[in-house]
Tab-separated table of C-alpha atoms in Angstrom:
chain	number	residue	atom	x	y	z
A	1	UNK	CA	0.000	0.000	0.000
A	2	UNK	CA	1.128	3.638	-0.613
A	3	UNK	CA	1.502	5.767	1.983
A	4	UNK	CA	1.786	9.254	1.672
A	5	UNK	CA	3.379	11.357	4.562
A	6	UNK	CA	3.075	15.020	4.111
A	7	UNK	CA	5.622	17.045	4.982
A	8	UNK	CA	5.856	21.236	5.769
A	9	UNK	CA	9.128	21.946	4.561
A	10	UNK	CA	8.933	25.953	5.042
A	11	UNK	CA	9.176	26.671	8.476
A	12	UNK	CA	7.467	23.777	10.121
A	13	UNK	CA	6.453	23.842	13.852
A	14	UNK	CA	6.422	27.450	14.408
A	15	UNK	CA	3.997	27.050	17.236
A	16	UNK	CA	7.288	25.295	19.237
A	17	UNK	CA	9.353	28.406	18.334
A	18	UNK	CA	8.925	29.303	22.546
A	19	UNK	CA	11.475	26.620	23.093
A	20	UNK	CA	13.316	25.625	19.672
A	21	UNK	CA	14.859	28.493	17.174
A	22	UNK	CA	14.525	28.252	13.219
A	23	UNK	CA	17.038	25.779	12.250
A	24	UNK	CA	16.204	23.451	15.987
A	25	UNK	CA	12.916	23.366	14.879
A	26	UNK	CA	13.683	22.374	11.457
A	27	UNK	CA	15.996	19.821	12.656
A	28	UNK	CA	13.540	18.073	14.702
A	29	UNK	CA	10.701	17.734	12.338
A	30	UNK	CA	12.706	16.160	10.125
A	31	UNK	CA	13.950	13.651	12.670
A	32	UNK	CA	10.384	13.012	13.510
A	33	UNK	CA	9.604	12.381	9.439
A	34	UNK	CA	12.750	10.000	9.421
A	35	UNK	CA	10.825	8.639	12.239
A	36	UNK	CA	7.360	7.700	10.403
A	37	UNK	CA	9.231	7.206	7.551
A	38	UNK	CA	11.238	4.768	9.012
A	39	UNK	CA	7.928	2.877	11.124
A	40	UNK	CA	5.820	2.556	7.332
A	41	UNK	CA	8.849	0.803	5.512
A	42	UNK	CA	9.067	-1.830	9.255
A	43	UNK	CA	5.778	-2.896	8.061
A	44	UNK	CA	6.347	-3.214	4.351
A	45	UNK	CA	4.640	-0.325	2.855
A	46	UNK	CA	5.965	2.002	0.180
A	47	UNK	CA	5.947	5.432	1.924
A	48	UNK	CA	6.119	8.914	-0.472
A	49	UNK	CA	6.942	12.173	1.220
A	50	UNK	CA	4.644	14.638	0.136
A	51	UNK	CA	6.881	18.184	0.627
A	52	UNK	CA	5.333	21.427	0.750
A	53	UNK	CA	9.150	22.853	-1.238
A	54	UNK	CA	12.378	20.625	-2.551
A	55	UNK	CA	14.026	18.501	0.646
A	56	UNK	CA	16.977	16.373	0.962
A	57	UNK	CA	15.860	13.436	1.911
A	58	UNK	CA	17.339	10.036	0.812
A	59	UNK	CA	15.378	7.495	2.704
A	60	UNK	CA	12.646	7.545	0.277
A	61	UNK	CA	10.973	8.844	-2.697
A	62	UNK	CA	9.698	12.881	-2.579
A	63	UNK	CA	7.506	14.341	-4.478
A	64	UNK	CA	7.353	18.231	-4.140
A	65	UNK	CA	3.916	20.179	-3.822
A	66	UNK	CA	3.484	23.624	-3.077
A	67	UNK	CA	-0.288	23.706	-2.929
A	68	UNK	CA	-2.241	23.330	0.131
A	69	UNK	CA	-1.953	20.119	1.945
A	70	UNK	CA	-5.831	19.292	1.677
A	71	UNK	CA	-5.212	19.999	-2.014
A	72	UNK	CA	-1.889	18.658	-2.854
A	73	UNK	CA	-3.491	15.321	-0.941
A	74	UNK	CA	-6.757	14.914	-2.499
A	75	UNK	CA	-4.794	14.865	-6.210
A	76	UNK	CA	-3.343	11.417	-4.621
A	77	UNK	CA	-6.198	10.393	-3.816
A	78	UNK	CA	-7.994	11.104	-6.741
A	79	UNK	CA	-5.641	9.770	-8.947
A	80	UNK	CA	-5.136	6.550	-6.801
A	81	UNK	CA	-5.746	2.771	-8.002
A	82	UNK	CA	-5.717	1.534	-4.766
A	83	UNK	CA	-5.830	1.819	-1.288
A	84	UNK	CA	-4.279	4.398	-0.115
A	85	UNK	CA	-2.684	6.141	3.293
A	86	UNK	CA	-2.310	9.641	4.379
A	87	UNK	CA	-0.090	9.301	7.462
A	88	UNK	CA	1.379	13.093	8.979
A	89	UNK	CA	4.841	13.329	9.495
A	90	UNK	CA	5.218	14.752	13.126
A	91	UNK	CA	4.033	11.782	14.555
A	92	UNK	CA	6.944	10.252	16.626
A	93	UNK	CA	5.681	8.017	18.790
A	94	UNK	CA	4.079	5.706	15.899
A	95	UNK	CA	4.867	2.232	16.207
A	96	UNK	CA	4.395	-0.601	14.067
A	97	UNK	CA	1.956	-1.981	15.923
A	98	UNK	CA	-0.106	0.835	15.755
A	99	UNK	CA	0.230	1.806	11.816
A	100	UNK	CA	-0.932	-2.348	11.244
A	101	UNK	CA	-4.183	-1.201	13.434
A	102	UNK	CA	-5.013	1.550	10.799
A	103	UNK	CA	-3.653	-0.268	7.571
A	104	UNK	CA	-5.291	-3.176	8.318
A	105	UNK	CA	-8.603	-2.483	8.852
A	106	UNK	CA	-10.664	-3.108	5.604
A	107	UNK	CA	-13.442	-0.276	5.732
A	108	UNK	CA	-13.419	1.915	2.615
A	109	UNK	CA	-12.122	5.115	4.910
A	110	UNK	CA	-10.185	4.481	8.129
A	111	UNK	CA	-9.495	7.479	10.504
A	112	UNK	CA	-7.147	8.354	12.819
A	113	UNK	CA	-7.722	11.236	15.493
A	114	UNK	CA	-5.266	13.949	16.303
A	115	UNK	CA	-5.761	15.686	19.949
A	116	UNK	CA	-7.277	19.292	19.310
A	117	UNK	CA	-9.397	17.475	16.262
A	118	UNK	CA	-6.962	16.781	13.734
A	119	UNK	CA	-6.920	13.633	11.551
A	120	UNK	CA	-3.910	12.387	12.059
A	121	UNK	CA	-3.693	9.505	9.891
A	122	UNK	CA	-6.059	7.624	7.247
A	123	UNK	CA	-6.696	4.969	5.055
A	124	UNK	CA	-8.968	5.712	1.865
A	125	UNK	CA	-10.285	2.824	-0.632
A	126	UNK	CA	-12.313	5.042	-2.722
A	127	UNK	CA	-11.749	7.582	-5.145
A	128	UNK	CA	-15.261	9.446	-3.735
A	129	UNK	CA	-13.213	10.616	-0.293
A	130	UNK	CA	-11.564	13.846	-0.336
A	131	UNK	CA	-9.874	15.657	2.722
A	132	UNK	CA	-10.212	18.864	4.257
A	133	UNK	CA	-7.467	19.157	6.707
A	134	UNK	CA	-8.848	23.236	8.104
A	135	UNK	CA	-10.547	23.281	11.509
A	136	UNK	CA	-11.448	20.420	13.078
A	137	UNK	CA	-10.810	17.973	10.514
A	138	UNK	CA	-11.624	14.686	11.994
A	139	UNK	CA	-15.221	15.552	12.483
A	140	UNK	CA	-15.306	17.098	8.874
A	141	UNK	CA	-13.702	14.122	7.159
A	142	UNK	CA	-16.532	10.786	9.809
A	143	UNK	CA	-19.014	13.329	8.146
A	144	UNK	CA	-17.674	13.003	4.566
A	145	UNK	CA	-17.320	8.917	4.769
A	146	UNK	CA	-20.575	8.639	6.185
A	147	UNK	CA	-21.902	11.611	3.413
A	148	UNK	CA	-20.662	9.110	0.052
A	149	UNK	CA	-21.865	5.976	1.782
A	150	UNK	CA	-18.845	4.443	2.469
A	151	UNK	CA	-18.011	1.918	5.515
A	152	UNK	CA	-16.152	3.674	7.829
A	153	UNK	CA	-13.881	2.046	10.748
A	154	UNK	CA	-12.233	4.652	13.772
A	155	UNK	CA	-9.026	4.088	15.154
A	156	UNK	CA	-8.428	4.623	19.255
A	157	UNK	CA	-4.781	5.200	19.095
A	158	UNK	CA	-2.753	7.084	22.120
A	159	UNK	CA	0.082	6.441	19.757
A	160	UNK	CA	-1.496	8.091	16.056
A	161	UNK	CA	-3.891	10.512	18.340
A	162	UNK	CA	0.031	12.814	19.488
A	163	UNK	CA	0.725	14.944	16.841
A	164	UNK	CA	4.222	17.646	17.858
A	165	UNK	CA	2.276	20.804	17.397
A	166	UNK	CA	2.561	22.669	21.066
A	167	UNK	CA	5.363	22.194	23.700
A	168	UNK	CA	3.170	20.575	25.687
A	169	UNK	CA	3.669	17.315	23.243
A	170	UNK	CA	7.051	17.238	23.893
A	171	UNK	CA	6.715	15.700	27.213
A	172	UNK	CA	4.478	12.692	25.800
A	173	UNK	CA	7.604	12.563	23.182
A	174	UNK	CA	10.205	12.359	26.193
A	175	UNK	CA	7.648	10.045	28.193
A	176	UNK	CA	6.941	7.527	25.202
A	177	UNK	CA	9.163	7.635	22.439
A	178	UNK	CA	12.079	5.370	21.746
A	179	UNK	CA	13.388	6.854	18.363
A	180	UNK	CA	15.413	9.456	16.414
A	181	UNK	CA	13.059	12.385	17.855
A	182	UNK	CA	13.471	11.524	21.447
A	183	UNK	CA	16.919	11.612	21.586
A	184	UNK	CA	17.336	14.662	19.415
A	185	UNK	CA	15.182	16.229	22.049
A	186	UNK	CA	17.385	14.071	24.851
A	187	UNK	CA	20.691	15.493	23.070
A	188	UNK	CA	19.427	19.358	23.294
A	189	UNK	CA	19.061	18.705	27.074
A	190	UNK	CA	15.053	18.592	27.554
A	191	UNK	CA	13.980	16.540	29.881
A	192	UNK	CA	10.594	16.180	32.023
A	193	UNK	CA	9.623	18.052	34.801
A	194	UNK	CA	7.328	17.190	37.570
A	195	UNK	CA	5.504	19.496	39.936
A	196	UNK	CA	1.968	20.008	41.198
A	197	UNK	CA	-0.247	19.235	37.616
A	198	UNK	CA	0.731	17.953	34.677
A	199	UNK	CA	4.480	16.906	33.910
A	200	UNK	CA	6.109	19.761	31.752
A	201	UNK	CA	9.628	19.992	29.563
A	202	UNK	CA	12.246	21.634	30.970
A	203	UNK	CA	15.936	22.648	28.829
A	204	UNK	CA	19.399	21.954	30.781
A	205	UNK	CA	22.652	23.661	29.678
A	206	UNK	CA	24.366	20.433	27.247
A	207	UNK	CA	27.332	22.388	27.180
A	208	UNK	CA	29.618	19.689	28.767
A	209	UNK	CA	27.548	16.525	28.443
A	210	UNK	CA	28.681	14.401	25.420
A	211	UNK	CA	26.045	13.412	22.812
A	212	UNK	CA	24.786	10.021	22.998
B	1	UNK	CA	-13.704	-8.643	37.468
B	2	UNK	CA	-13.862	-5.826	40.335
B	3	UNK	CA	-12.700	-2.518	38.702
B	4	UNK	CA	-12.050	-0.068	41.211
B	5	UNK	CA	-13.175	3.838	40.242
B	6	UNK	CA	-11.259	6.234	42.521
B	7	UNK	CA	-13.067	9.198	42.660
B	8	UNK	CA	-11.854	12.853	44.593
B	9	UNK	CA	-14.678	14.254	46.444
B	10	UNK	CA	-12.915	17.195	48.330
B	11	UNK	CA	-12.766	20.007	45.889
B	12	UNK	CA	-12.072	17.993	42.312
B	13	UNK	CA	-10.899	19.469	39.318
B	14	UNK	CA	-9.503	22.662	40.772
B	15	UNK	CA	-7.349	23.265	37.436
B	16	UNK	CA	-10.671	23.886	35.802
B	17	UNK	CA	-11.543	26.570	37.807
B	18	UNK	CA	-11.043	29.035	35.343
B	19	UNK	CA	-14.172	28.032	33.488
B	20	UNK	CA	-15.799	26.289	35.794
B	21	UNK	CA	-16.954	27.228	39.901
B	22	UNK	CA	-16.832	25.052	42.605
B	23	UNK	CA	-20.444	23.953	42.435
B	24	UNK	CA	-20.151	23.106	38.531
B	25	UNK	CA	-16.973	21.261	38.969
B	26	UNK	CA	-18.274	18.710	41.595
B	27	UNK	CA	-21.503	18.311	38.730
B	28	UNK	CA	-19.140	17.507	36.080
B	29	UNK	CA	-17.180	15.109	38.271
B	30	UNK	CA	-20.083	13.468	39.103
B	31	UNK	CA	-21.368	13.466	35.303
B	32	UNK	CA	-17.477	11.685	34.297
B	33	UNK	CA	-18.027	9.287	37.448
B	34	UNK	CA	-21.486	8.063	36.095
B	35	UNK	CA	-20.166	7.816	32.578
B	36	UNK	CA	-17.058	5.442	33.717
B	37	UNK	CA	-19.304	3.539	36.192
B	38	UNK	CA	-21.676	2.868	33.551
B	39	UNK	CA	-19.429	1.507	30.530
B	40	UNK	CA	-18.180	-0.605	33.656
B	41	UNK	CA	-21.564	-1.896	33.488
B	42	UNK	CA	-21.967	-1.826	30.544
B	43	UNK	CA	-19.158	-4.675	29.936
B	44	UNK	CA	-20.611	-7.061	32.617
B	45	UNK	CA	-18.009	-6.171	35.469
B	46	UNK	CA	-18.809	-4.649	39.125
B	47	UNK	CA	-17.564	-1.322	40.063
B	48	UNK	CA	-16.760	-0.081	43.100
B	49	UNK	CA	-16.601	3.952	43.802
B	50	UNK	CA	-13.427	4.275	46.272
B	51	UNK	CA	-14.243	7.717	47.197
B	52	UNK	CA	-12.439	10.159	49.540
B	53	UNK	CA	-14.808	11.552	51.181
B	54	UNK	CA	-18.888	10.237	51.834
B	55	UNK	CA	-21.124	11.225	48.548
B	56	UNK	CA	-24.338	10.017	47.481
B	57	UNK	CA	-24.339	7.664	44.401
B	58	UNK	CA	-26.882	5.110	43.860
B	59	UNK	CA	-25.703	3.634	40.564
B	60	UNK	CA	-23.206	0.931	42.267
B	61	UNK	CA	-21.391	0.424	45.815
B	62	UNK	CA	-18.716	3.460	47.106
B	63	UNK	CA	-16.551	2.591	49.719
B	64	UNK	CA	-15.088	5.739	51.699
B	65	UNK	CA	-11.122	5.911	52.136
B	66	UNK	CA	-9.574	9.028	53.537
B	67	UNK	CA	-6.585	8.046	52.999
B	68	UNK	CA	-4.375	8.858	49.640
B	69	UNK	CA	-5.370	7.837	46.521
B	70	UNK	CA	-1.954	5.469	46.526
B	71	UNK	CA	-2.764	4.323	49.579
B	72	UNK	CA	-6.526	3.194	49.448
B	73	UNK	CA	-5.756	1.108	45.984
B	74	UNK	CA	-3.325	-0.775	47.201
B	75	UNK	CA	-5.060	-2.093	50.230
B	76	UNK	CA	-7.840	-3.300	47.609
B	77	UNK	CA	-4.951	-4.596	45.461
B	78	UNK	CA	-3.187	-6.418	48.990
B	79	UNK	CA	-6.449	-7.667	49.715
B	80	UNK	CA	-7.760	-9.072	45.841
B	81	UNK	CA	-8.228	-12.779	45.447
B	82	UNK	CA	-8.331	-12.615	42.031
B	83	UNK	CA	-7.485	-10.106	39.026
B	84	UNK	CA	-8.064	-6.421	39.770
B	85	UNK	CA	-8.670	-3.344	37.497
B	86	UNK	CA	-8.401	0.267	38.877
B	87	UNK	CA	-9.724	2.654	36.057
B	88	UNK	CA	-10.144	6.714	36.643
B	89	UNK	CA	-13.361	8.353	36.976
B	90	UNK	CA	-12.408	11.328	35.026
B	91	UNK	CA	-12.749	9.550	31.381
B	92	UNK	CA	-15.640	10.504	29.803
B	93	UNK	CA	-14.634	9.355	26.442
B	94	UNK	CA	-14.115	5.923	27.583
B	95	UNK	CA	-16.414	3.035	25.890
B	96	UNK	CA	-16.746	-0.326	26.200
B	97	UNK	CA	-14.631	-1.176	23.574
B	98	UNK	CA	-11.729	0.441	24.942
B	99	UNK	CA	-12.582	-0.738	28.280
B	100	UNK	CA	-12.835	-4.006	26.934
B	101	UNK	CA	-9.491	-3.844	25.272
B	102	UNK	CA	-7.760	-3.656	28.728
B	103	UNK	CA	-9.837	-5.738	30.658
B	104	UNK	CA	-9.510	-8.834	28.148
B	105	UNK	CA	-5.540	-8.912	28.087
B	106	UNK	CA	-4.492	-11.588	30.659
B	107	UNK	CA	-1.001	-10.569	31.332
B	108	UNK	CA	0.062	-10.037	34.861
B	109	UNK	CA	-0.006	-5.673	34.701
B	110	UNK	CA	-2.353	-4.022	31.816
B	111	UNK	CA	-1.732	-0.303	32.342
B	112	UNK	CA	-3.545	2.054	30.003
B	113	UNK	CA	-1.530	5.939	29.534
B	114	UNK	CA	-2.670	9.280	30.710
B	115	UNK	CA	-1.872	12.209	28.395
B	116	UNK	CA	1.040	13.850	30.821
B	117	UNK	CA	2.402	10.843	32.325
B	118	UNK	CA	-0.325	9.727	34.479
B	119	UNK	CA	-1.795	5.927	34.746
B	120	UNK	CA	-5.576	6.136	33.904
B	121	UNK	CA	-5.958	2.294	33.826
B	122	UNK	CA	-4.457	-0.671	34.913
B	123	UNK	CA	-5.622	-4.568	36.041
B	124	UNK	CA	-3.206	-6.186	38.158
B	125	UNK	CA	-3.155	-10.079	38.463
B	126	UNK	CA	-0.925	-10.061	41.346
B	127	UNK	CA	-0.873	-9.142	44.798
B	128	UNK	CA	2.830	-8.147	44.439
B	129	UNK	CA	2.127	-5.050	42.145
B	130	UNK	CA	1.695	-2.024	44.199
B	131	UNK	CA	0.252	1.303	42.930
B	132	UNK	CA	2.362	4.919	43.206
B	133	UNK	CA	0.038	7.409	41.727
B	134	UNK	CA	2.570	10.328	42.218
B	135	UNK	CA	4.279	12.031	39.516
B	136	UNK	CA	4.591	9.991	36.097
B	137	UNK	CA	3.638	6.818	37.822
B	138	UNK	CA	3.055	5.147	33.888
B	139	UNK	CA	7.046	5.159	33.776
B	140	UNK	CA	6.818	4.021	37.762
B	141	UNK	CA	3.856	1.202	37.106
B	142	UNK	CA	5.952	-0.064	34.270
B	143	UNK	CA	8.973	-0.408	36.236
B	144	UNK	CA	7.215	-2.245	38.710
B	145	UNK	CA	5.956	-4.873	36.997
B	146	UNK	CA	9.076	-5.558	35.350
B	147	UNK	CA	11.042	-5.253	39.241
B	148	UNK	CA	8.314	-7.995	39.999
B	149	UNK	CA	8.741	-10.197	37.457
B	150	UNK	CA	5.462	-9.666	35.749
B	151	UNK	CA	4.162	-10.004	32.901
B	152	UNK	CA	3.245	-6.835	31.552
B	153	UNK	CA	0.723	-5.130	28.356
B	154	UNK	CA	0.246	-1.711	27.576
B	155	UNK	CA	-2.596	-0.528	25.651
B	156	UNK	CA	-2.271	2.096	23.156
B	157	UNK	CA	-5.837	3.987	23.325
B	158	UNK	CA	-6.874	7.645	22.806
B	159	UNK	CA	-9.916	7.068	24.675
B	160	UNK	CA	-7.821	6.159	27.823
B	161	UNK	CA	-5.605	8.522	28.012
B	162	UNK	CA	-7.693	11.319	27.616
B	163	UNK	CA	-8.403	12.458	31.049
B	164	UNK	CA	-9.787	15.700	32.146
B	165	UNK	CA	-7.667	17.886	34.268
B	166	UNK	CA	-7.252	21.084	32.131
B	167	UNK	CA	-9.432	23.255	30.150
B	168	UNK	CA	-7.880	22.180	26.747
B	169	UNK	CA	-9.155	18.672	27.862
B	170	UNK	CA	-12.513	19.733	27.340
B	171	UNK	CA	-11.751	19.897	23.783
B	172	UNK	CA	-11.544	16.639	23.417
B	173	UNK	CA	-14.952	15.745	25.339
B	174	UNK	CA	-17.256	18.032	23.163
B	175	UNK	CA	-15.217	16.745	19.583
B	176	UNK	CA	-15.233	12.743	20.622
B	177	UNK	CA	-18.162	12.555	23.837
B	178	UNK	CA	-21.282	11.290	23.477
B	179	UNK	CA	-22.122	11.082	27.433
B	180	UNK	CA	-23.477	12.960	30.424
B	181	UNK	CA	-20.377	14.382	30.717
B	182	UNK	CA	-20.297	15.972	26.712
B	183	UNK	CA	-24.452	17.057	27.459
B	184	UNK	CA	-23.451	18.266	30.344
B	185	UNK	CA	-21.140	21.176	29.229
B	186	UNK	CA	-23.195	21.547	26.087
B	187	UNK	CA	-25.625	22.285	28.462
B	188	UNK	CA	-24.047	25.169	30.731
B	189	UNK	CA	-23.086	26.607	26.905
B	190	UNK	CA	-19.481	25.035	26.192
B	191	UNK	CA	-18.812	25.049	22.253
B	192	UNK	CA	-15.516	24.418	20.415
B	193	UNK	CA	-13.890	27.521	18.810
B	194	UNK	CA	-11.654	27.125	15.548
B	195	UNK	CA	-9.147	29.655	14.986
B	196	UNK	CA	-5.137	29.363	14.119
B	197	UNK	CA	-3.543	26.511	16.526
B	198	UNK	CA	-5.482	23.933	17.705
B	199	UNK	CA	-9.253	24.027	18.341
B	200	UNK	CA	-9.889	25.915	22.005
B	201	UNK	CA	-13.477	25.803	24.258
B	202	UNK	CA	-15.745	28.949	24.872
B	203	UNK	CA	-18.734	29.135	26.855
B	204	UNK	CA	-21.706	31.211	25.333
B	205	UNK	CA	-24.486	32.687	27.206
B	206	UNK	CA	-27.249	30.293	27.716
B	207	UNK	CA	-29.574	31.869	29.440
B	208	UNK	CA	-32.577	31.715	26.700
B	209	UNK	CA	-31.023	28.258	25.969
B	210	UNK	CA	-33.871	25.542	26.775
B	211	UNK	CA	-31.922	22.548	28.675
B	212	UNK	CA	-31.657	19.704	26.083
């Protein structure tokens, strides 16, 4: 199955700019797109980076569109044979098991939720389903399956639902994740923090401490 | 299967107190306590409220334990016969599948992630495991189990880990709830708001509002 992973190549994750500069930030999404990339060839699929401008990127194929993401998408779609994925690229705490969940499922549209209402990830078997990633997209696209009649399955994944958008997120990364996006986060000296609520992130000095 | 329901009765959900007074945040605990109690029921297992202070619920037993929520679990987990589940009563978007999901897997530990570090869900087979709900006790649990020599399964679900501490939370309930917990802040006038970032909450005025 294809799976397409978009990709914001021009200035991604602005909203983390509190805690990361321009080039940190651009550093760490792509380690979190090495990331997905890496999970969707462990379980056998063909992934294609969709990039919003030209990227180096060698660990699989790229195809550059500077439309909108809901646009630049629904072309795939459109044009598609098959089944096909839509799986977001600042998703670093995917796993394997949890990308089989969604790929496997045989409904004609398979969705994926994103805390705040996002759509994380999908599967679409059908050439009728477009996407609309603006607002709360998850809602928009049950209402669209269920719209052209097609058999819809939901996914209840802690592991597709944490999307990197807020600094927040980084302390489910830190708490969770095993891969390249952790430990570029590990390396840059954030670790968690525990008071009264929630845990938060927290940056050391890595001044003197080697990289791992 | 006994599955335990801790529930704070002394002043819950302070953190919501900028939307939400004292009087409305005990109603919406109680609205998220009947919603877990009932998919409880709902999957053929007995709940028991472990509350911290004497309240009136009819819908199954409550036993009263002053003590700390650490404490009073794991003299129900010191005294169990047989396989325990302890599942918080602040998950309104919990459903019997996801319930089920946890409650099904027959390894030793089954702990189920809280967004931020926490443990919103666990069985325990043994009387060895002990509970430390302080800090991020899913990294604690975890290590437990494996200090025990249990057997241990996580379980990767949105629905779980989505409990409600801070306003953002309450995104989540109105975009994904479908229980008296969702009606009940549609109700006092809670809608989601769109705008750049993610999807917020604001109350309008619902004065002339009949109650649904």
């Amino acid at each position: 199955m294809r799976v397409i992973v978009p990709f914001d190549a021009r200035g991604p994750k602005t909203r983390l700019s509190t805690l990361l500069d321009y080039d940190d930030r651009n550093e760490f999404a792509r380690a979190m797109l090495r990331d997905v990339v890496s999970v969707v060839q462990d379980t056998g699929r063909d992934p294609l980076v969709l990039s919003s401008a030209p990227i180096e990127f060698e660990n699989c194929p790229v195809l550059v569109d500077e439309r909108s993401l809901s646009r630049a998408v629904n072309e795939r779609l459109r044009a598609a044979s098959s089944a096909v994925a839509v799986v977001m690229a600042d998703l670093p705490l995917i796993t394997d098991a949890a990308l089989e969940r969604l790929l496997t499922r045989e409904e004609d549209v398979v969705l994926a939720r994103g805390i705040g209402g996002g759509t994380n990830a999908l599967v679409s078997r059908t050439t009728d389903f477009a996407v609309d990633y603006h607002g709360t997209s998850y809602l928009d696209h049950r209402s669209t399956a269920l719209e052209i009649g097609a058999t819809l399955a939901e996914i209840d994944s802690y592991r597709l639902a944490v999307d990197i958008d807020e600094p927040d997120d980084l302390v489910e990364v830190l708490l969770h994740g095993e891969s390249r996006a952790t430990q570029w986060l590990r390396d840059r000296g954030f670790r968690l923090a525990s008071g009264t609520g929630r845990t938060t992130v927290r940056r050391t000095d890595v001044t003197h401490e080697p990289s791992q």
